Tab-separated table of N, CA and C in Angstrom:
chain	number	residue	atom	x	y	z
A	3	UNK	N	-22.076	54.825	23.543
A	3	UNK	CA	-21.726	54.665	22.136
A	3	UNK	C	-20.235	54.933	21.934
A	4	UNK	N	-19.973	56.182	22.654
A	4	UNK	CA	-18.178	56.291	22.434
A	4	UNK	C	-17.771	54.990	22.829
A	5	UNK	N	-18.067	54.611	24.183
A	5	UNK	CA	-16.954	53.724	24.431
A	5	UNK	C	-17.053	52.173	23.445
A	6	UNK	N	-18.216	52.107	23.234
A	6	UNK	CA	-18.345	50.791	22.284
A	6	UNK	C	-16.856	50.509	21.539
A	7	UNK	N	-17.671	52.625	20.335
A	7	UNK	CA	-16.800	52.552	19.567
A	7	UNK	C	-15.529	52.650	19.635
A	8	UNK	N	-14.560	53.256	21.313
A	8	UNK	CA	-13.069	53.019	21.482
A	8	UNK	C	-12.627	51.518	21.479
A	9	UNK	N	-13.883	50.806	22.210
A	9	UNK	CA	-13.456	49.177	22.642
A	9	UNK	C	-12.949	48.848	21.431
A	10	UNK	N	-13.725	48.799	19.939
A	10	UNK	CA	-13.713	48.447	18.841
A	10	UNK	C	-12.700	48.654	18.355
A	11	UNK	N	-12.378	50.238	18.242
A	11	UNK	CA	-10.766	50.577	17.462
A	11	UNK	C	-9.734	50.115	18.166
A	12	UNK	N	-9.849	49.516	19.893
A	12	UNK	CA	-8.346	49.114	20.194
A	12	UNK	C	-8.550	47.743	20.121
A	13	UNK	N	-9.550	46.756	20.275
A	13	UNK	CA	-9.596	45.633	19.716
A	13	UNK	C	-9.543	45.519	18.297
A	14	UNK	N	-9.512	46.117	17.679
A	14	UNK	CA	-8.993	45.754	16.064
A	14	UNK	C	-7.502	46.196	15.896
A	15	UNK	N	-6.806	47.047	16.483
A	15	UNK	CA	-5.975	47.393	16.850
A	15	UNK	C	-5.191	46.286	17.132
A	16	UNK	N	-5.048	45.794	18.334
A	16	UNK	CA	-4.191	44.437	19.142
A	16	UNK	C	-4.592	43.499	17.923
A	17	UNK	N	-5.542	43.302	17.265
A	17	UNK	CA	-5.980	42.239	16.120
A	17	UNK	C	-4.809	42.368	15.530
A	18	UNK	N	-4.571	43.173	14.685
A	18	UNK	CA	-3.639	43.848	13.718
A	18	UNK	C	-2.042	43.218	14.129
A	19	UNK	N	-1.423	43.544	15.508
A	19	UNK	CA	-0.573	42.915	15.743
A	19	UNK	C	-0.109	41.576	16.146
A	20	UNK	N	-1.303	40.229	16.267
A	20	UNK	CA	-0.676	39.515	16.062
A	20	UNK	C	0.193	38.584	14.863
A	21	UNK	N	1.092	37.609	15.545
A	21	UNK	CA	2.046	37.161	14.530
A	21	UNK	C	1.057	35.989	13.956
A	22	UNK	N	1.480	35.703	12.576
A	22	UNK	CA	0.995	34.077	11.944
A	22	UNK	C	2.222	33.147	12.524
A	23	UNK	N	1.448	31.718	12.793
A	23	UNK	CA	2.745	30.844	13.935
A	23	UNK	C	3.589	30.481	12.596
A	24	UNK	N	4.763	30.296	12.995
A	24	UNK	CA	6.016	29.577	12.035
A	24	UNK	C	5.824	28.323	11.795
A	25	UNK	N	5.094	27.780	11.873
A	25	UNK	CA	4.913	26.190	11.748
A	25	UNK	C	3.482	26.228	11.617
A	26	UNK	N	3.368	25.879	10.015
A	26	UNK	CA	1.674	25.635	9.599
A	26	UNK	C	1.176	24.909	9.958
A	27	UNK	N	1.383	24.172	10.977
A	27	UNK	CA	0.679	22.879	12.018
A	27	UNK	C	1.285	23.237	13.087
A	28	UNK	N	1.021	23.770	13.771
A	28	UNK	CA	1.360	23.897	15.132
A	28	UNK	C	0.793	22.882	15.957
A	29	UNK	N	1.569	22.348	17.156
A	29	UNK	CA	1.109	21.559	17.853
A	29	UNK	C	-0.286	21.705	19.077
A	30	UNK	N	-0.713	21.526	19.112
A	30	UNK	CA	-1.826	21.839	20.039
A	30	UNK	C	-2.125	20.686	21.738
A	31	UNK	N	-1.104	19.739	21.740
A	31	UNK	CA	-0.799	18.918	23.164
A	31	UNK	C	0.747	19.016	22.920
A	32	UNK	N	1.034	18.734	24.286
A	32	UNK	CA	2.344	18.332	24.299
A	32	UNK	C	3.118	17.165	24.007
A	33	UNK	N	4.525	17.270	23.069
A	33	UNK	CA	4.821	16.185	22.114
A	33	UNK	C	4.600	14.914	22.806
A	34	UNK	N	4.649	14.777	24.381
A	34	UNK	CA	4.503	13.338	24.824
A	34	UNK	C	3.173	12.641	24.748
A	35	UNK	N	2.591	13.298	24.256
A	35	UNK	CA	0.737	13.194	24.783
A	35	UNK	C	0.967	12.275	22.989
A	36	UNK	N	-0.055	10.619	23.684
A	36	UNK	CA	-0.157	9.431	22.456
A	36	UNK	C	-1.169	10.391	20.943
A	37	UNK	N	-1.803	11.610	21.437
A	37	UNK	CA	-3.080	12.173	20.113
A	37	UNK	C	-1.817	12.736	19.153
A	38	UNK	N	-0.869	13.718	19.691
A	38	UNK	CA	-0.198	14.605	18.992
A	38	UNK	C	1.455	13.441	18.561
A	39	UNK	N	1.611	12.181	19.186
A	39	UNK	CA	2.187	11.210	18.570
A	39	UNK	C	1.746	10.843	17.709
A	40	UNK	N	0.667	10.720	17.559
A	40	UNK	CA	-0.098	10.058	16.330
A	40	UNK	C	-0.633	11.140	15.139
A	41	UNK	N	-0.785	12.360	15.678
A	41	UNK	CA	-1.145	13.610	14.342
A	41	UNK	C	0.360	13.375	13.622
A	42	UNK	N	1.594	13.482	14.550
A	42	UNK	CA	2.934	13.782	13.672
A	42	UNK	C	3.241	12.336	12.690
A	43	UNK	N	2.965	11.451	13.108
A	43	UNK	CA	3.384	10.097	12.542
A	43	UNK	C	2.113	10.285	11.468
A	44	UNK	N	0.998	10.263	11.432
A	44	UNK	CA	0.095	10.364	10.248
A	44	UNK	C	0.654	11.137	9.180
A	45	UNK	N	1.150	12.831	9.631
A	45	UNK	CA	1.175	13.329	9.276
A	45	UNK	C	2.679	13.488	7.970
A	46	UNK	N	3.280	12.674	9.063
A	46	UNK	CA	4.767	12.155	7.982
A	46	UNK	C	4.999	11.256	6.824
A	47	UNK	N	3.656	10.261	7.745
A	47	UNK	CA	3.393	9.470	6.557
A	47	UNK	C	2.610	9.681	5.562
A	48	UNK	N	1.643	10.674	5.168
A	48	UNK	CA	0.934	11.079	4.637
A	48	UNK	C	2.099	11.780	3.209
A	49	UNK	N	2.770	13.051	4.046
A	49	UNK	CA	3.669	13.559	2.929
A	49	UNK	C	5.018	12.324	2.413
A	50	UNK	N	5.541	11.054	2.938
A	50	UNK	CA	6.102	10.313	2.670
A	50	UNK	C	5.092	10.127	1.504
A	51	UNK	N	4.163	9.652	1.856
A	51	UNK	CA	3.665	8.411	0.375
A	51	UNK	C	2.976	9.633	-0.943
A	52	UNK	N	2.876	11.033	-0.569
A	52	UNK	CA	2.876	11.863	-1.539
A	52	UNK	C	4.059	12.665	-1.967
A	53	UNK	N	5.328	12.317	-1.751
A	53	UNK	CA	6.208	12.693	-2.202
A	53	UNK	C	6.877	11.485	-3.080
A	54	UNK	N	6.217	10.062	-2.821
A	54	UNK	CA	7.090	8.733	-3.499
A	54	UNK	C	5.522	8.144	-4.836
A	55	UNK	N	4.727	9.445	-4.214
A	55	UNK	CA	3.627	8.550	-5.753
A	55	UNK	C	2.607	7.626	-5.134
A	56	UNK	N	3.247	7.419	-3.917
A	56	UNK	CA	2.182	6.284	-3.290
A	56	UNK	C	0.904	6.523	-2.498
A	57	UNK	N	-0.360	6.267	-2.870
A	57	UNK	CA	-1.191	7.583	-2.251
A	57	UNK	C	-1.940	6.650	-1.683
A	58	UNK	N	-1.747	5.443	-2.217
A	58	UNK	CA	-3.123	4.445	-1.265
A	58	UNK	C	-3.046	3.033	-1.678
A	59	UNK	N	-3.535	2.503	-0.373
A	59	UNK	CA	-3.608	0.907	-0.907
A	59	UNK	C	-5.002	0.582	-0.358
A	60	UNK	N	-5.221	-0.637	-1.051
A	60	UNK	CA	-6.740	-1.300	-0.851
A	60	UNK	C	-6.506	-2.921	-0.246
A	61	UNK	N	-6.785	-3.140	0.870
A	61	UNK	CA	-6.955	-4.586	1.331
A	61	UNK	C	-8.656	-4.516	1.457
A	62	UNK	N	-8.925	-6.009	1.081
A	62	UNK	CA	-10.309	-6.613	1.475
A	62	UNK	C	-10.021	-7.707	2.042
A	63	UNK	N	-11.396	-7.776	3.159
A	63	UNK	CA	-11.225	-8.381	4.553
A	63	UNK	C	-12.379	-8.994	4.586
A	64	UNK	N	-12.666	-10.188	4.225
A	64	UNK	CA	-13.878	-11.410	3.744
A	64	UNK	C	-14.228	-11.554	5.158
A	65	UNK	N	-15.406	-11.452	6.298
A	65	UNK	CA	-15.958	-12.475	7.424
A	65	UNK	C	-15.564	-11.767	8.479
A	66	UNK	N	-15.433	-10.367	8.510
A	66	UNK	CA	-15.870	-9.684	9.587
A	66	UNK	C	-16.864	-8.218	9.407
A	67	UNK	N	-17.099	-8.342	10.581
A	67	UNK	CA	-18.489	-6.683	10.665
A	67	UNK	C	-17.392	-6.354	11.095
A	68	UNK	N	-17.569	-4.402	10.584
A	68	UNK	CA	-16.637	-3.189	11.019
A	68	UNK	C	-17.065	-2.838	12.218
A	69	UNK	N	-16.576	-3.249	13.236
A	69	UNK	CA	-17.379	-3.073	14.450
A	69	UNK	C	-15.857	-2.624	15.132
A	70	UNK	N	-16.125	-1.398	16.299
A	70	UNK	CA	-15.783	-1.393	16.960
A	70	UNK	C	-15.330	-1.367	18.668
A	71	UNK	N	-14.679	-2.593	18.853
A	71	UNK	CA	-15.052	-3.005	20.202
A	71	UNK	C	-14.106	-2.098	21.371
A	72	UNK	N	-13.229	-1.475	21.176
A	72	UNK	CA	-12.316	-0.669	21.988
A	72	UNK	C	-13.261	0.019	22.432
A	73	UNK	N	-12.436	0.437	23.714
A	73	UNK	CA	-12.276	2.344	24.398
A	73	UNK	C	-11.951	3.187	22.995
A	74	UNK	N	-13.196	4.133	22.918
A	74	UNK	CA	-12.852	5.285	21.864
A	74	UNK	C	-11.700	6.240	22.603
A	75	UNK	N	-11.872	6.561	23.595
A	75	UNK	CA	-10.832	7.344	24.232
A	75	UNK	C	-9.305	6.950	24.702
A	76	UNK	N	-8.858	5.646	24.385
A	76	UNK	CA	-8.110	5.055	24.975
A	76	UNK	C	-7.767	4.628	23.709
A	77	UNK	N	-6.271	5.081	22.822
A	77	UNK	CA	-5.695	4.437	21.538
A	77	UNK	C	-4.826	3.424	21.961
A	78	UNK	N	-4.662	3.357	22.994
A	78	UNK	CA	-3.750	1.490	23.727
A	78	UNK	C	-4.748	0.299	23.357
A	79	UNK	N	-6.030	1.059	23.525
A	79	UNK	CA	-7.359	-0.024	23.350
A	79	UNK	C	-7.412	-0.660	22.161
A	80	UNK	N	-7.268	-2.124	22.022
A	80	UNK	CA	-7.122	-2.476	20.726
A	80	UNK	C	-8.720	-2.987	20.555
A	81	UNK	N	-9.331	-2.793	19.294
A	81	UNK	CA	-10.925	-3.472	19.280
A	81	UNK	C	-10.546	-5.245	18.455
A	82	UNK	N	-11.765	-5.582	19.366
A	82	UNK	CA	-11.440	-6.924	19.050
A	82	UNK	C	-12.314	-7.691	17.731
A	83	UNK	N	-11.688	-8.785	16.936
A	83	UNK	CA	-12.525	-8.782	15.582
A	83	UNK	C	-13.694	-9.289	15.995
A	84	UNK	N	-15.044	-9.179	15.676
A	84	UNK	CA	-15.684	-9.621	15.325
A	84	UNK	C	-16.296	-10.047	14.111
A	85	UNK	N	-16.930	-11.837	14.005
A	85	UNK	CA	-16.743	-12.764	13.139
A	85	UNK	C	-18.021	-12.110	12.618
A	86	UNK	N	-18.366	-11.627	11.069
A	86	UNK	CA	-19.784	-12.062	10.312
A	86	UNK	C	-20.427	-13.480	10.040
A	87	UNK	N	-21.151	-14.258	10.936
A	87	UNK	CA	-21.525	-15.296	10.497
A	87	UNK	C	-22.800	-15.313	9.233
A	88	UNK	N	-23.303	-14.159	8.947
A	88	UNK	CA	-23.753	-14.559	7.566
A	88	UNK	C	-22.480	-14.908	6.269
A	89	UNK	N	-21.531	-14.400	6.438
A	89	UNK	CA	-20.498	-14.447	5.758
A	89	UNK	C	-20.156	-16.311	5.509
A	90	UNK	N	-20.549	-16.599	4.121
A	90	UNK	CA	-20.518	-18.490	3.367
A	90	UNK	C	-19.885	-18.323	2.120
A	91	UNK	N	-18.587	-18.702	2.046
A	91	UNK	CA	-17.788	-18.919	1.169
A	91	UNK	C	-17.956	-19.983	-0.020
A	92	UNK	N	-19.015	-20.910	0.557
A	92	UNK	CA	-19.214	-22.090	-0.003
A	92	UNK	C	-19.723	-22.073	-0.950
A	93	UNK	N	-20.993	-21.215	-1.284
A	93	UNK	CA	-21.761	-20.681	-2.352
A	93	UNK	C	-20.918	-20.445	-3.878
A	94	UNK	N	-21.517	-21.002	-4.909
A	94	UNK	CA	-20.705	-20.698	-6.250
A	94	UNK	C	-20.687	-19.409	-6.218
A	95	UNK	N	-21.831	-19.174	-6.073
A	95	UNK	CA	-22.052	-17.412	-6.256
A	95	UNK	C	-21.323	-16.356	-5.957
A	96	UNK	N	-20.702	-16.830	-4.659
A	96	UNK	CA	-19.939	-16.230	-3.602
A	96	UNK	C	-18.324	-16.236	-3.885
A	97	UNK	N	-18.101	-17.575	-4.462
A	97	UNK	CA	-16.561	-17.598	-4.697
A	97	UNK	C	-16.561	-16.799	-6.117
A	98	UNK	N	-17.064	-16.924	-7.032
A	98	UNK	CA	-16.925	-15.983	-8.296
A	98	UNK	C	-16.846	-14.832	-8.127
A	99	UNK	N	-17.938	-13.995	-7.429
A	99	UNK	CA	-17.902	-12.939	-6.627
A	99	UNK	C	-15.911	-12.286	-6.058
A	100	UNK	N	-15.696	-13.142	-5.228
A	100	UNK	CA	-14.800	-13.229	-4.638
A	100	UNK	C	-13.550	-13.644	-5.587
A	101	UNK	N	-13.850	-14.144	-6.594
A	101	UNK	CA	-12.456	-14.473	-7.632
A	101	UNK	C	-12.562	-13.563	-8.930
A	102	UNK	N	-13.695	-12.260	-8.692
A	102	UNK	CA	-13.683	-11.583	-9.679
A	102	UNK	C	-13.856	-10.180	-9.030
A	103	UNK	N	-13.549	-10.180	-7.601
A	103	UNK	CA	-13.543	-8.572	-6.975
A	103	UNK	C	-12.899	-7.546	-7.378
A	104	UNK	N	-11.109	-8.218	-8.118
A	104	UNK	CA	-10.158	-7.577	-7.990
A	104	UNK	C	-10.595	-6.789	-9.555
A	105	UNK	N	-10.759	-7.504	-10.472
A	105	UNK	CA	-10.611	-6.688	-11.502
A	105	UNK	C	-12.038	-6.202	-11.664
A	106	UNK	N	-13.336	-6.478	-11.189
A	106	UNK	CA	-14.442	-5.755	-10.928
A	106	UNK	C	-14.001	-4.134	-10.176
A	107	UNK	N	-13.259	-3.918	-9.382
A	107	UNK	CA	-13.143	-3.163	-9.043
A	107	UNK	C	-11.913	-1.792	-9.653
A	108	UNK	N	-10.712	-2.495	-10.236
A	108	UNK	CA	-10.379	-2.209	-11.287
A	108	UNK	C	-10.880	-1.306	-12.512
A	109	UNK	N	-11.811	-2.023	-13.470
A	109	UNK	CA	-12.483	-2.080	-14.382
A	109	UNK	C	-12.629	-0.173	-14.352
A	110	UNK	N	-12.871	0.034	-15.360
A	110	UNK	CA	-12.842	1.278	-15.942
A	110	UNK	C	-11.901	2.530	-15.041
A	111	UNK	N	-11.506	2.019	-14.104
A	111	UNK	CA	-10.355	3.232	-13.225
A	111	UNK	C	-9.044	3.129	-13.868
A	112	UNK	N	-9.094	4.334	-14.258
A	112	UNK	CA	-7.927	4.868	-15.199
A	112	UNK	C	-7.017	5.993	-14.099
A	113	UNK	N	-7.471	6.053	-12.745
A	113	UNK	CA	-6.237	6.446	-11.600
A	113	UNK	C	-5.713	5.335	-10.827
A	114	UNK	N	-5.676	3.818	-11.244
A	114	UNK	CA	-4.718	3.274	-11.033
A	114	UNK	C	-3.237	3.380	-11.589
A	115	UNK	N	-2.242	3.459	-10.835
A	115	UNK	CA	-0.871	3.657	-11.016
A	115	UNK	C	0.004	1.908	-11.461
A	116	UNK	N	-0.496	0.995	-10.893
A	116	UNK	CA	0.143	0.028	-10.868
A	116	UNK	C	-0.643	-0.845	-10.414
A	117	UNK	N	-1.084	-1.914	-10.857
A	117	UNK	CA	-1.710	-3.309	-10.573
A	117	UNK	C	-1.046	-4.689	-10.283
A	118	UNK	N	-1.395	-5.026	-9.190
A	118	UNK	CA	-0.496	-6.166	-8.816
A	118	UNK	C	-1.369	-7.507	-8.933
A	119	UNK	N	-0.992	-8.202	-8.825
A	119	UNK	CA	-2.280	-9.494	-8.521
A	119	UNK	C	-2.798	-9.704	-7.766
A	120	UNK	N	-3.733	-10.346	-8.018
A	120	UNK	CA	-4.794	-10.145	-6.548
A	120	UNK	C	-4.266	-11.558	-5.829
A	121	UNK	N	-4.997	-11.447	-4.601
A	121	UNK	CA	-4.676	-13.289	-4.290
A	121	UNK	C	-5.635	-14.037	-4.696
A	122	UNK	N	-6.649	-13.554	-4.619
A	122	UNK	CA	-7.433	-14.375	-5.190
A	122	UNK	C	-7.717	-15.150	-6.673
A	123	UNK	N	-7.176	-14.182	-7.609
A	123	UNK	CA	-6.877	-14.455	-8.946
A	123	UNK	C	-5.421	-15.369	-8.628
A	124	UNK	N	-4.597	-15.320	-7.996
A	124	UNK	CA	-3.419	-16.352	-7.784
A	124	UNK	C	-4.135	-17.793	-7.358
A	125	UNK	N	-5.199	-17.815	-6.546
A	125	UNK	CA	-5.539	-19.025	-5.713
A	125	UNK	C	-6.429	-19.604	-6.840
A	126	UNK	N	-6.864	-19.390	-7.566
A	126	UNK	CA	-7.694	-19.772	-8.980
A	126	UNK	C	-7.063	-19.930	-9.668
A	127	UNK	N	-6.029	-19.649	-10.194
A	127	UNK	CA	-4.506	-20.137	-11.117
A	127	UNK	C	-4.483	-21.300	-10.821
A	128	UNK	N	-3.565	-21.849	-9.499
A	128	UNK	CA	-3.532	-22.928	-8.224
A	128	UNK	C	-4.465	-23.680	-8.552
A	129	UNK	N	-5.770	-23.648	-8.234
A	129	UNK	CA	-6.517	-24.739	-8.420
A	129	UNK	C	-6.721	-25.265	-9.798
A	130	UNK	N	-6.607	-24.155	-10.739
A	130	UNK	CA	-6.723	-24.656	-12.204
A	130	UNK	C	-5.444	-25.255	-12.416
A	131	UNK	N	-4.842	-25.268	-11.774
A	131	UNK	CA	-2.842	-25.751	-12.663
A	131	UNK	C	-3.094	-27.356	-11.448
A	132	UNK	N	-3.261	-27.429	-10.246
A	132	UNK	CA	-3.531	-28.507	-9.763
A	132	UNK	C	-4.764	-29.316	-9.885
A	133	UNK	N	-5.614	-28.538	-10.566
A	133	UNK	CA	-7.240	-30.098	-11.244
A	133	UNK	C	-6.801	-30.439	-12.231
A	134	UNK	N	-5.230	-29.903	-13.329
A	134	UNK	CA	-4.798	-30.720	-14.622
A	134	UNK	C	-3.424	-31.696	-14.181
A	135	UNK	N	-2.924	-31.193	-12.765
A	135	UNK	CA	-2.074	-32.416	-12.549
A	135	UNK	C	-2.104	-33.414	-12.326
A	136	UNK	N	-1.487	-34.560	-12.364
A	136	UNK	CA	-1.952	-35.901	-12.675
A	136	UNK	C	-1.622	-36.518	-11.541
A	137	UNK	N	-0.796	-35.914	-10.381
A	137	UNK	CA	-1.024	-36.076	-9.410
A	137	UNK	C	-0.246	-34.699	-8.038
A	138	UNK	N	-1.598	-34.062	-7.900
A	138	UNK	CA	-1.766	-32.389	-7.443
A	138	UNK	C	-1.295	-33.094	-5.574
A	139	UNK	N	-0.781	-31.522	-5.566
A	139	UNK	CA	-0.303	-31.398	-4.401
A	139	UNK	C	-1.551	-31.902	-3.076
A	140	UNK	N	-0.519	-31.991	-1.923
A	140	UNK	CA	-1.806	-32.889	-0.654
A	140	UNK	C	-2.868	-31.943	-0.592
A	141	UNK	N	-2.363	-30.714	-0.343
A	141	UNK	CA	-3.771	-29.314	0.060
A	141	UNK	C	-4.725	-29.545	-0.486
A	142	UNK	N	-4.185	-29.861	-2.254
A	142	UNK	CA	-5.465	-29.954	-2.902
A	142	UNK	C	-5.932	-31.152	-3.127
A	143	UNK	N	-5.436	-32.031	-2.650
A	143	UNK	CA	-6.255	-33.267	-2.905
A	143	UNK	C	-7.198	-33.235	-1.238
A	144	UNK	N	-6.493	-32.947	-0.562
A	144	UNK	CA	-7.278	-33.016	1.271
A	144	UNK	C	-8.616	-31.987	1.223
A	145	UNK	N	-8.293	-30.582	0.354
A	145	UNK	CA	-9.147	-29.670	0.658
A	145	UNK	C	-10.606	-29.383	-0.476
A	146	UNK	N	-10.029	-30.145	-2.045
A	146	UNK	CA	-10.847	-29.621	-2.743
A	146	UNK	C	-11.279	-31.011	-3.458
């Protein structure tokens, strides 16, 4: 029982004296190693786009599964796309869908900072400004 209790008081003891590290992220590989290249670059860019307001962007990506085909262990490994073939553009259903994502998604979010146009709302402009020209560009006469 004594000695338990000496182990205890000089291990809380040595507790007591260590330092907190000077750098609230300390590195944990060495700077050449590609994981701790990539914590510092995240990590810069992260406080970059929260020091300029910029906290996030949204791309949508029509006709592929989130699949990933890489080496998980290997960040050289690039994964390769794979195509969704249920994915049919052709459908009315589908293009409305698709020409009404941007402000569907929009719609009642009041932590948007700035709204830009979508492309898709641009490419529906386009076709409406070229089905009233009297004689519309080749794309749209070849494609639609």
């Amino acid at each position: 029982l004594l000695s338990s209790m000496a182990a205890i008081g000089v291990c809380t003891y040595f507790t007591f004296q260590f330092k907190a590290p000077d750098d609230p992220d300390p590195p944990f590989l060495p700077q050449s190693n590609k994981y701790e290249i990539h914590r510092v670059w995240a990590r810069r860019l992260l406080l970059s786009n929260m020091a300029t307001g910029h906290l996030g962007e949204v791309f949508f990506i029509w006709g592929l599964t989130p699949a990933d085909t890489g080496f998980h262990l290997n960040p050289d490994d690039v994964s390769e796309q794979v195509y969704d073939t249920a994915f049919d553009p052709r459908a009315e259903e589908n293009q409305v869908y698709l020409r009404d994502v941007c402000n569907n998604m929009f719609d009642g979010n009041d932590r948007v900072l700035m709204r830009i146009s979508c492309p898709m709302e641009e490419f529906d402009s386009w076709l409406m400004e070229q089905s009233q020209l009297s004689s519309p560009s080749e794309e749209y006469m070849n494609n639609c």
